[in-house]
Every structure is written in C-alpha cells, then in structure tokens.
Coordinates of C-alpha atoms and ligand atoms in Angstrom, one line a residue:
X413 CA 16.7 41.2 98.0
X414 CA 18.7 38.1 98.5
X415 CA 15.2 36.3 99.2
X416 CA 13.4 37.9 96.4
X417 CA 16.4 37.1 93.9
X418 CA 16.6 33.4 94.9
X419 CA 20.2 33.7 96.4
X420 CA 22.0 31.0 97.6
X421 CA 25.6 32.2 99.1
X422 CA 27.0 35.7 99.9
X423 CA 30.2 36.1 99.4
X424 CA 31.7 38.6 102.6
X425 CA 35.0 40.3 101.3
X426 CA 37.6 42.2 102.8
X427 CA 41.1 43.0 101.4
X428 CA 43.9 41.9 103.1
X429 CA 46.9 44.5 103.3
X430 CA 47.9 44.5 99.9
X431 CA 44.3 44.5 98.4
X432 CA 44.0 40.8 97.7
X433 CA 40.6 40.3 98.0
X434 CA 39.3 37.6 100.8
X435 CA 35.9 36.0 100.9
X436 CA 33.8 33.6 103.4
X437 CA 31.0 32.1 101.7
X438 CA 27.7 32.2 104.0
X439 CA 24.1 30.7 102.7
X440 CA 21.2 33.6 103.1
X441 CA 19.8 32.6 106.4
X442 CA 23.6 33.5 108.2
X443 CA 22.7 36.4 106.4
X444 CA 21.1 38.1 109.5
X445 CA 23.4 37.3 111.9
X446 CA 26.1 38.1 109.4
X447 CA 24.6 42.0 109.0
X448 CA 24.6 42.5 113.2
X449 CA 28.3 41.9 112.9
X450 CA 27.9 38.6 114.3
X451 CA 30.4 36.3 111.6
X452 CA 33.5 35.6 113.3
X453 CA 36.8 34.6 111.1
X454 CA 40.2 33.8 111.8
X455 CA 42.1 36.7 111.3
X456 CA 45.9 35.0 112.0
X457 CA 45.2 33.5 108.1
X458 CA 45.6 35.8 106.8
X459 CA 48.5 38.1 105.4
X460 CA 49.6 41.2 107.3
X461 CA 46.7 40.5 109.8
X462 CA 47.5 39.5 113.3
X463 CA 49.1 37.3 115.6
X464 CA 47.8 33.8 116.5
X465 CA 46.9 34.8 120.1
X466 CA 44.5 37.6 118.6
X467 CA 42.7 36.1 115.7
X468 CA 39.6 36.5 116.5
X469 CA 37.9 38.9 114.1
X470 CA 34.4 40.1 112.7
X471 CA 33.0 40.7 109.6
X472 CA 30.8 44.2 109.3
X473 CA 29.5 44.1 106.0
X474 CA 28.5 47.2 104.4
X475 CA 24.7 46.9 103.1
X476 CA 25.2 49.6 100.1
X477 CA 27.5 47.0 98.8
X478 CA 25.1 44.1 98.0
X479 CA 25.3 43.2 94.5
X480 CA 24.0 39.8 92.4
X481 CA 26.8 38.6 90.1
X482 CA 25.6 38.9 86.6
X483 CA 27.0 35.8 85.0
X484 CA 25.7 33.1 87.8
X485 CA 22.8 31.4 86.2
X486 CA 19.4 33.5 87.5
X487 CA 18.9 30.4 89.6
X488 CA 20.6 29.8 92.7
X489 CA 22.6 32.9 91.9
X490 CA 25.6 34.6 94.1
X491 CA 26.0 38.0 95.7
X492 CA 28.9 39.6 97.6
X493 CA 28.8 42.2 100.7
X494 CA 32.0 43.8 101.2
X495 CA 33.0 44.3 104.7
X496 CA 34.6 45.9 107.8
X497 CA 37.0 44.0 109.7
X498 CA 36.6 44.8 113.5
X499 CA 38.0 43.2 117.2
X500 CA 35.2 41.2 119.3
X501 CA 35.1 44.6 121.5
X502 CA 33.6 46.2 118.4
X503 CA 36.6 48.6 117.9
X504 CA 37.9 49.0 114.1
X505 CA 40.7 46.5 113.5
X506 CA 44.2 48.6 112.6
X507 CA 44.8 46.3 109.6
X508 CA 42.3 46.9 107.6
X509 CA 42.6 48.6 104.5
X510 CA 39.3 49.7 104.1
X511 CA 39.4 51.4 107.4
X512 CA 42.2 53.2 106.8
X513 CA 40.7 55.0 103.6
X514 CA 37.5 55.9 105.4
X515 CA 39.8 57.4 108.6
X516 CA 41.1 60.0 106.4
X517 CA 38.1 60.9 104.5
X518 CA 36.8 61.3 107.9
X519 CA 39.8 63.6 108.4
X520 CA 39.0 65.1 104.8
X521 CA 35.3 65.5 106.2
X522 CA 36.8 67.5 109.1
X523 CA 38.2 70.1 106.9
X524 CA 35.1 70.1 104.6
X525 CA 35.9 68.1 102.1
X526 CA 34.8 64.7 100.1
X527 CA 37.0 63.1 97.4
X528 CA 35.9 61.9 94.1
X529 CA 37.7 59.5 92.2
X530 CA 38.1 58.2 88.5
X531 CA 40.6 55.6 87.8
X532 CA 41.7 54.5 84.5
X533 CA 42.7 50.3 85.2
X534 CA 44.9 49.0 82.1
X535 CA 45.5 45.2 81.8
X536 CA 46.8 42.7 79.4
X537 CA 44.6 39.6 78.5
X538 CA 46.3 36.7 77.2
X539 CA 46.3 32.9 75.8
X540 CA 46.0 30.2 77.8
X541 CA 47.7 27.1 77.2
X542 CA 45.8 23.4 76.8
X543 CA 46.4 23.1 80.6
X544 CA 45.1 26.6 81.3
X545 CA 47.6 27.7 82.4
X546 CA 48.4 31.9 81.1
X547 CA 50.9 32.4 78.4
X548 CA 52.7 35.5 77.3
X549 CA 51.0 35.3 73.9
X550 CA 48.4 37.8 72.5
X551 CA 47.1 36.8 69.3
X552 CA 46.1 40.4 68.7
X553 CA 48.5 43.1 66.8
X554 CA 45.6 45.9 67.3
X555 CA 46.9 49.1 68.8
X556 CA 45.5 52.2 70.7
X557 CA 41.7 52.4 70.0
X558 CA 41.6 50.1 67.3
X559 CA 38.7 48.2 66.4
X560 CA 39.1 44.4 65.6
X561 CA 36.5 42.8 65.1
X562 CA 38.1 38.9 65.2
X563 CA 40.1 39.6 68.0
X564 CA 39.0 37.1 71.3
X565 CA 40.2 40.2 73.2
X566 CA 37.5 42.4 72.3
X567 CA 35.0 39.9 72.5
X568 CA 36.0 39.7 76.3
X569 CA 36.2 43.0 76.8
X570 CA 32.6 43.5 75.3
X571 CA 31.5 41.0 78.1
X572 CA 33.5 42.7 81.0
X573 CA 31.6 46.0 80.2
X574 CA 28.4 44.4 80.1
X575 CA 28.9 42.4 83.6
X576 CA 30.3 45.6 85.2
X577 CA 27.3 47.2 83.8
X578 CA 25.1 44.8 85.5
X579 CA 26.8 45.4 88.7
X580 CA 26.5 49.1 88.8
X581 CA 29.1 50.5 87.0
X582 CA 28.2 53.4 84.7
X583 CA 31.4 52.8 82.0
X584 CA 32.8 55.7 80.4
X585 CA 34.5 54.0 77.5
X586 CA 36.5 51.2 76.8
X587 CA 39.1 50.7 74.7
X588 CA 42.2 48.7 73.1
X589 CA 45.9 50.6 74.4
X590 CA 48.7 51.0 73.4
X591 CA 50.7 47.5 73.5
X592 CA 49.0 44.5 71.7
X593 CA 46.5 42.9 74.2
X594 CA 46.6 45.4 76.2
X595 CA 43.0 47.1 77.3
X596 CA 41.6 49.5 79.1
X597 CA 37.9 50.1 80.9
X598 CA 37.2 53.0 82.8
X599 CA 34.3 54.0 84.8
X600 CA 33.0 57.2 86.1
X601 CA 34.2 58.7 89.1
X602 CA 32.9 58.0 92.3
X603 CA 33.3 58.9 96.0
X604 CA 36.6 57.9 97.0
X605 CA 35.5 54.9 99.4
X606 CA 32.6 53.5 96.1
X607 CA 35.6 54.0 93.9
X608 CA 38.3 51.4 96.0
X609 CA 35.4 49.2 96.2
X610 CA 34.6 49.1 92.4
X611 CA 38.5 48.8 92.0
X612 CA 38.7 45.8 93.9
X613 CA 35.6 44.7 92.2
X614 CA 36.5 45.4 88.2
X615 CA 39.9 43.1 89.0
X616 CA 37.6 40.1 89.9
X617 CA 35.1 41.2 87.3
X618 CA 37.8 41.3 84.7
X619 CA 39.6 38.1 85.6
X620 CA 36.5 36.4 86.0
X621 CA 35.1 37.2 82.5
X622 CA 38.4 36.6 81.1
X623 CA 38.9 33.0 82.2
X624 CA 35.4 32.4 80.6
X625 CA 37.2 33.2 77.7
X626 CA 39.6 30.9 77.7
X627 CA 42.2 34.1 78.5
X628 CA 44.2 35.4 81.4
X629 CA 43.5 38.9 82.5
X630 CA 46.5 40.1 84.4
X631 CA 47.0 43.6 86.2
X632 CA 51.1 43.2 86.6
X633 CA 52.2 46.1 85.7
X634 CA 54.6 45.3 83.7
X635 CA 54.2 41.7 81.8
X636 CA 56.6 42.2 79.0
X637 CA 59.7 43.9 78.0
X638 CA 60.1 46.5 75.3
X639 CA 56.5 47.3 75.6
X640 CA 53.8 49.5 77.6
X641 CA 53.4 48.6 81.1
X642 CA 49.7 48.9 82.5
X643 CA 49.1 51.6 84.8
X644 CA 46.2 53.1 86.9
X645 CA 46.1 56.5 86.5
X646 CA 44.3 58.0 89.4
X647 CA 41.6 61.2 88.8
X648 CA 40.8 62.9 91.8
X649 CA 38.8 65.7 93.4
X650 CA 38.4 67.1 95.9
X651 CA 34.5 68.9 96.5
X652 CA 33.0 71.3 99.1
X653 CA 29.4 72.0 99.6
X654 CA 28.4 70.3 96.4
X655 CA 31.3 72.1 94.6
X656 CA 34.5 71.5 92.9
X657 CA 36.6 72.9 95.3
X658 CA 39.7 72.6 92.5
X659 CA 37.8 75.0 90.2
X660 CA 38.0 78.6 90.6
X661 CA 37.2 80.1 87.0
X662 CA 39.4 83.5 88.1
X663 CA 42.5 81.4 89.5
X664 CA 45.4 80.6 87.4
X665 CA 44.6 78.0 84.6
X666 CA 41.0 78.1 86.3
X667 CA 42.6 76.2 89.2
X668 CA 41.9 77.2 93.1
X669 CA 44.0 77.6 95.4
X670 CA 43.3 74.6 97.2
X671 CA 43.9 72.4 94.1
X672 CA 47.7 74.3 93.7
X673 CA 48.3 73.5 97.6
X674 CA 46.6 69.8 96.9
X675 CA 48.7 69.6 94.2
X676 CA 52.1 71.1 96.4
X677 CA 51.4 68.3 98.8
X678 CA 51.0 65.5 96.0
X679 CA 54.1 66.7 94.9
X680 CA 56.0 67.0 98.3
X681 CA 55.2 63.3 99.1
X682 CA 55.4 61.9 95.8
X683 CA 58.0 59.8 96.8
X684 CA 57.1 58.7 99.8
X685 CA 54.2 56.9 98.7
X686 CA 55.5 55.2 95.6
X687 CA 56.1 51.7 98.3
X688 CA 52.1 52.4 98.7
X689 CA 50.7 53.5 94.7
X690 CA 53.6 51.0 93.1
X691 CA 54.0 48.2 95.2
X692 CA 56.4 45.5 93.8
X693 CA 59.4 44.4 92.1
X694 CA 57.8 44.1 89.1
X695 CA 55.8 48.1 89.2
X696 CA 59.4 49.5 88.7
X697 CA 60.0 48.2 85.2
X698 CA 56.9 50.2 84.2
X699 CA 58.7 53.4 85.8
X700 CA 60.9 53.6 83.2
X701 CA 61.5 56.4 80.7
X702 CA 59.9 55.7 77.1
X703 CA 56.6 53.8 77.6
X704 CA 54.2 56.6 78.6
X705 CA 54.8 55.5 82.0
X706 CA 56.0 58.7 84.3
X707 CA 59.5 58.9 85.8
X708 CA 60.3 62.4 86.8
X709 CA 58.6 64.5 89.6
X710 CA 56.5 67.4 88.0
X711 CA 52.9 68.8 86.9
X712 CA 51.5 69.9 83.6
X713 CA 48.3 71.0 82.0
X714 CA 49.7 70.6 79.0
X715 CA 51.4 67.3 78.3
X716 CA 51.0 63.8 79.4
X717 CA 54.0 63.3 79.6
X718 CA 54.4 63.8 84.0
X719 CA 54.2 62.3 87.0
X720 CA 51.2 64.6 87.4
X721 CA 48.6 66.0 84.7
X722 CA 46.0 68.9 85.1
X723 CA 43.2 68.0 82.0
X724 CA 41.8 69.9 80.4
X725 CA 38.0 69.8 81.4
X726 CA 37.3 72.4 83.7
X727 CA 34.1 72.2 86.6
X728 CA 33.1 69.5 87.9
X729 CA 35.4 67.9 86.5
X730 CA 38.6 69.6 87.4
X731 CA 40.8 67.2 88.4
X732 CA 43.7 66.2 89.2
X733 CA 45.6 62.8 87.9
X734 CA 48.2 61.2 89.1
X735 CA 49.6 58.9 86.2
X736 CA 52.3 56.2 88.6
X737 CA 49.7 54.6 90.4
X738 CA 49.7 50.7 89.2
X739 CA 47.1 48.5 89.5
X740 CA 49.1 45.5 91.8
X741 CA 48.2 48.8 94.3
X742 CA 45.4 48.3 97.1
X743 CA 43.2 50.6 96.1
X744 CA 41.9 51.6 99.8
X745 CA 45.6 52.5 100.7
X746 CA 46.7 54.4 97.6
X747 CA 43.7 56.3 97.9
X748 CA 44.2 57.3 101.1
X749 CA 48.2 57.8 100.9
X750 CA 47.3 60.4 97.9
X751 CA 44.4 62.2 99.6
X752 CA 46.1 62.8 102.8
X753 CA 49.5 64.4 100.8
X754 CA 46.8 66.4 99.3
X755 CA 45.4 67.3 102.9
X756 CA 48.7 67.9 104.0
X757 CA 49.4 70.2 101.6
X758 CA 46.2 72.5 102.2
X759 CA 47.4 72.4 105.8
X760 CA 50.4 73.7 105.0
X761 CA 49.7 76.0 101.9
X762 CA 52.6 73.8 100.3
X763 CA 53.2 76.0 97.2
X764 CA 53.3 73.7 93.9
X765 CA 56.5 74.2 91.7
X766 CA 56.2 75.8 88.2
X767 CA 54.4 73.5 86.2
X768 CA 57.1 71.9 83.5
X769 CA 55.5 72.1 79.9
X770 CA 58.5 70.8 77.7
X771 CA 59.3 67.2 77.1
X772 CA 61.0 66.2 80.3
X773 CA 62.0 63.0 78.8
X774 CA 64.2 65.4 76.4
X775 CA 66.2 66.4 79.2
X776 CA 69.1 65.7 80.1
X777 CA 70.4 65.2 84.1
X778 CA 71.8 68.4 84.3
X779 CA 68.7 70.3 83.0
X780 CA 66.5 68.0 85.0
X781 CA 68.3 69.0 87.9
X782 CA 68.8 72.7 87.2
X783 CA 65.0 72.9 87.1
X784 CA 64.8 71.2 90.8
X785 CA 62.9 67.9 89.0
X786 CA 63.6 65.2 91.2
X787 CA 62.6 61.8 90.3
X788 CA 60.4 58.7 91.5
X789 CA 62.5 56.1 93.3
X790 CA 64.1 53.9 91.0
X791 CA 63.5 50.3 92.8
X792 CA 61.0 48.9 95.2
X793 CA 64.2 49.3 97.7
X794 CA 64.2 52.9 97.0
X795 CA 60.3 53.7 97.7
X796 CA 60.8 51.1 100.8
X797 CA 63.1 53.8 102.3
X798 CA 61.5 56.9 101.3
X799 CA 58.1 56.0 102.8
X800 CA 60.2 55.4 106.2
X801 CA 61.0 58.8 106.1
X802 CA 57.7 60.6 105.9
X803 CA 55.6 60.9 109.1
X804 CA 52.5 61.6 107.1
X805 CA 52.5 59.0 104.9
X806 CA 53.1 56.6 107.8
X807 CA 50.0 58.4 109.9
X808 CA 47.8 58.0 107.4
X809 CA 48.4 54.0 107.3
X810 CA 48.6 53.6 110.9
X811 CA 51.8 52.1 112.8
X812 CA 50.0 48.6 112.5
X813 CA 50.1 48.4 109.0
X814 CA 53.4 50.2 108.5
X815 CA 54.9 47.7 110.4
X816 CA 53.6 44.6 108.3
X817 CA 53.7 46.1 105.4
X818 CA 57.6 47.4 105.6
X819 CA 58.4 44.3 106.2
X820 CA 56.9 42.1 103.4
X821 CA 57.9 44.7 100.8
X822 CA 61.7 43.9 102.2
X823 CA 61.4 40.5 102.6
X824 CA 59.8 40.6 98.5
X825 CA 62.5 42.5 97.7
X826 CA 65.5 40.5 99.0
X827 CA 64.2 37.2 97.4
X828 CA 64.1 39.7 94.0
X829 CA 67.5 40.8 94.6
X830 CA 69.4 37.4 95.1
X831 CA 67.6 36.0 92.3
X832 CA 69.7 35.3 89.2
X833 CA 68.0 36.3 86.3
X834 CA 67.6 35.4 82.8
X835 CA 69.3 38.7 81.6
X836 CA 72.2 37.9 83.6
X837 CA 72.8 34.3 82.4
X838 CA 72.4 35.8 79.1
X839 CA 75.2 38.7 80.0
X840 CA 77.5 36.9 81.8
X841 CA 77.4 33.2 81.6
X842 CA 79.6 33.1 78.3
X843 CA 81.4 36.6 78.8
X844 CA 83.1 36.0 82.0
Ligands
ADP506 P1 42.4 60.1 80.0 O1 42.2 61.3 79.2 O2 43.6 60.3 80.9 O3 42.5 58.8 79.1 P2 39.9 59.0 80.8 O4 38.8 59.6 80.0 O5 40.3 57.6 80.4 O6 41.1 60.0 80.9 O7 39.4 58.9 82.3 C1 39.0 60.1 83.1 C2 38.5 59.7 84.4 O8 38.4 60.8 85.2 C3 37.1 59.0 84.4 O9 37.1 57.9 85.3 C4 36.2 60.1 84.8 O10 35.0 59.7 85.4 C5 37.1 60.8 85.9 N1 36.7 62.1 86.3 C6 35.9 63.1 85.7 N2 35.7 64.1 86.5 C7 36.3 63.8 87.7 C8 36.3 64.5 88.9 N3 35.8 65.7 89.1 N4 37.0 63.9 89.9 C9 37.6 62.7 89.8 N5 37.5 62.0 88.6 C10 36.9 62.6 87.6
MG507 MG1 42.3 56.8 79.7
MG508 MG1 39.9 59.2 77.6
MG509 MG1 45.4 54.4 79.3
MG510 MG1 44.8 59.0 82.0

C-alpha cells in the first residue's frame, strides 16, 4: 500500500503516559525493518518512560493501523502506523499505555468477554490571533444543534468529518453543543483497543483540520468560566459470543445481570479512577454542579443528569455510559481503569445501588447523604489519593506506571496550588 499510494514517510506513534501522542518519521524503505520490530528509539525522552541507563526501546507497529492522511496532497502523501513499545529482549515495555489496555482485555478475554466502545469527544474551536497564536474568542453565538451556516466553526467541523471519514471513521453525527464554539463529533463504537486508537487519532485529526482553519481546536476540559466544560462521555459494552452480554430482555429494565454487577463495580471504584478518566487541574472545574457535567456518585436510566446513565436503546446497543471522563484523559488507560472496575465487579457480584431517578442536583447534603450518594473527588489532590487507595485500579496500570504517573500528577498539582491566581488578586488585593 505505501508503494502503490506513492508514500513518502510513516509516521510510528505511540502515546507516552498521559496519551500525548509521539511520532518518528521513517521514509517507506525503513518500512520493512520497521514492521519486524527492528526501529530502535530512545525511550529516556520521553515523559513517564524510563531511566537513562535503560533507554533503549523498539517500535512494534500494529499493521491494521496503516492509514494515508487525507489532506496531504495525493503526491508524496503521509501515513501513520501506531505502535507497541517493547525492551530489546522483546518483552512488552511496563510503560506503555497501549499495553496496558490490551492486558486487561486479555484478562476480559479470559472471562469471555470483548468490550465495545463509543465515545462522545466535545471541544471548543477558537480564533487565532495575527501571530497564531489561540484566543479565548468564538465568533459564534450558535447553541446545542444549531445550524449556522456563516459560522468558520461549522465549516471546520464539516472538514473534520470528512477527513475522519477518509481515515476510517464511520461518524454517527456531528453537532454544535451546548456553549458557543463548542462541538461535538462522534463516531461509532468500536472494540475497545480500535476505539483508544481512533481517540488518539480524532484529537490530531481535529487540531489538524482546525489550524487549517485559521482556529485552535482545544480538548481542555474546561476553557472558560461560567460556561459548559467539554467532556468525553464514555459508552461501553461489554459482548459474549457475538452478544450483548448487558441485555437480557427478562432482567430488570432489560439489563443482565452482568451489566448490574459491571455497573456495581463502575460504581465501587468510581473514585478511584477519577486521577486516571480526569487527569488535571483544569478537569475539576468541569466537575462542578450546573454545567451538565456530573458531580455526584449514582446511576440512572432515566435522567442525564449522573455520574452514570443507562440509555435507552436496548440490544446491541445496551450500554453503559459513563459521563466524567474528559478528553485531556489517555484514552488506553481510562479504558482500561473502567473495564477492569467493571471486571471487578462481575468477579465479585458487586450489587449496584438503587438507581437515583430525581434531580440529584436538587438535593441538598443531607438528602444526598441519607441516600448513601457519595461524590467524585473535588480536586486533582483528592482523585491523587483515592486512586492510592484502590489495589485494582493500581493492578490494572501496573506498578511502573503508577509510580510515574503519581508522581507527575503531584508535582502538577503543587505548581497549581502555590500559584496566585487571577481570582485571588481580584478578592484580596484591595480587600485586605
Ligand atoms: P448521547 O445520547 O449521550 O448524546 P451519542 O448518540 O452522542 O449519545 O453517542 C452514543 C455513542 O454510543 C456512539 O458512539 C455509539 O456508537 C455508541 N454505542 C452504541 N451502541 C454501543 C454499544 N453496544 N457499546 C458501546 N457503545 C455503543
Ligand atoms: Mg452525544
Ligand atoms: Mg446523540
Ligand atoms: Mg455532548
Ligand atoms: Mg452522552
């Protein structure tokens, strides 16, 4: 293919822990050499890898992965392979993200299962300034769904769809949200390792188109005050045999039992992977009450409103969807994290609480807590310690990437925390 389509550089990627994507640029004829495994790179470069004296690494691209990118002229044009990281003695390298998701889908595999999974990416595009640099300014005042037809946005986001189209992608819909310049695209669920990859993927995709633009796509979860944040709500599956192993058309609500206990053990460790599904500062000023964004611990099939929500379509696509994920998440790890609470909970027939149907938001504290709803942590601080605390969630990652991981998010978190902030100058400066 890359002979027949004139190709004249492959772009290997990997992820490094917290899903920024990498790349090594290699012309087609290290292509070869590059397939047996053969690319060395230095690993120490990169963050949450290794240590200088073991640096060594190898590139295992994944041939199902080879796509042309659409908007490179038809001559000379580039494609990507996206890859395994392993040692020089062929064993898979602990760091790697990918490798982590497809360890416990192996584990999933074990017990019968394979995951699907449908995510629903929101971003914000925005203006760029004569230097290029991105602004905070949207020139749009369209809303949820609307249709404008002047709006640069749309334009854009007309072109994203097409490119992802070209790549693969079969998109579902695509549409404005909520907050002005805020969109969404989603595309149709997946296997669980295909649907990290295309995650990964639709970021570049969407920056990429953007900037041709003239905008800024950005996936920070949340840009502006006073306004939605973007989220990544995450659908997911699980099937057996071919079927929907959620749906049962005789249990309650047409659910199985193994989506309740799924369900129990999404529930059980909800906490405990917030570090992993909303990874910064920033992901906690989406998880605020009164943006659509969820807050408070709890499942529904009837409003949107929770952490967790049943939808309404029922075989194949029962689902499950769990609304904090944020897209600054690696994809390969919050997969995983989620699947194997999910696991967990089929293990241990972890009952799921009464579903909450009412406006939790409505509540107050002493409701919320005389109906046992707990809520997500309140601070990257707060998900930092909870995920300490759970063995699972730390098994599933792996003690290597625990360890790096831990400690960037604490290291992000102090230089947060002894920031002075605008807010506070505004507060305090005159008052005290
Ligand atoms: P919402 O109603 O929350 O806006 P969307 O229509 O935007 O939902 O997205 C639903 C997502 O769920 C899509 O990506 C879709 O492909 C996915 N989906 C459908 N069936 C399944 C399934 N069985 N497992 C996982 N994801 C699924
Ligand atoms: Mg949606
Ligand atoms: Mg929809
Ligand atoms: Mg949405
Ligand atoms: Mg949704």
């Amino acid at each position: 293919m890359a002979q027949e389509k004139d190709v004249r550089f492959i772009r290997l990627q990997f992820t490094d822990i917290f899903g920024v994507l990498k790349n090594v640029a290699i012309p087609p004829h290290q292509l070869e050499k590059a397939l047996d495994g053969e690319l060395m790179f230095d690993g120490s470069s990169i963050e949450g890898f290794v240590r200088i004296e073991e640096s060594d690494m190898y590139l295992m691209p994944d041939p199902n992965t080879f796509v042309i990118f659409p908007w490179r002229p038809q001559e000379g044009s580039v494609a990507r392979l996206i890859c395994d990281v392993y040692h020089e003695d062929g064993t898979p390298f602990a760091g790697d993200p990918r490798q982590v998701l497809k360890r416990v889908l192996a584990e999933a595999g074990s017990m019968g299962y394979t995951m699907n999974v449908g995510p629903e990416c929101e971003f914000f595009l925005f203006h760029t300034d004569e230097k290029g640099q991105p602004t905070l300014e949207t020139h749009d005042k369209a809303g949820y769904f609307d249709l404008t037809p002047v709006d640069l946005g749309e334009n854009a986001r007309g072109d994203m769809a097409i490119a992802l189209e070209n790549m693969g992608f079969e998109i579902e819909e695509s549409h404005h949200e909520v907050a002005p310049g805020q969109h969404e695209i989603d595309f149709k669920y997946t296997d669980a390792l295909t649907a990290a990859d295309s995650i990964v993927t639709f970021k570049f995709v969407v920056r990429t188109i953007a900037q041709r633009h003239g905008l800024h796509a950005t996936f920070m979860p949340k840009p502006i005050f006073g306004i939605n944040g973007s989220g990544m709500h995450t659908n997911q599956s699980l099937f057996k045999e071919g079927k929907n192993a959620f749906y049962d058309p005789k249990g309650p609500l047409e659910l199985s039992e193994t989506a309740y206990f799924y369900l129990g053990g999404l529930i059980q460790h909800a906490r405990h992977m917030t570090a992993i599904t909303n990874p910064t500062v920033n992901s906690y000023k989406r998880l605020v009450p009164g943006y659509e964004a969820p807050v408070y611990i709890a499942w529904s099939a009837k409003n949107r409103s929770p952490l967790i929500r049943i939808p309404a379509k029922r075989g194949v696509s029962t689902r499950i969807e769990m609304r904090n994920p944020d897209p600054s998440c690696n994809p390969y790890l919050a997969i995983a994290v989620m699947l194997k609470a999910g696991l967990d909970g089929i293990r241990n027939k972890t009952q799921a609480p009464p579903s909450i149907d009412g406006n939790i938001s409505e509540m107050n504290e002493t409701e919320r807590i005389a109906q046992g709803i707990p809520s997500l942590p309140g601070s990257l601080r707060e998900a930092v310690t909870d995920l300490e605390k759970d063995e699972i969630i730390k098994e599933a990652l792996g003690s290597h990437i625990v360890e790096k991981y831990l400690e960037a998010k604490k290291l992000e978190w102090d230089q947060y925390r002894t920031r002075i902030t605008q807010w506070e100058i505004e507060e305090y400066l005159t008052k005290f």
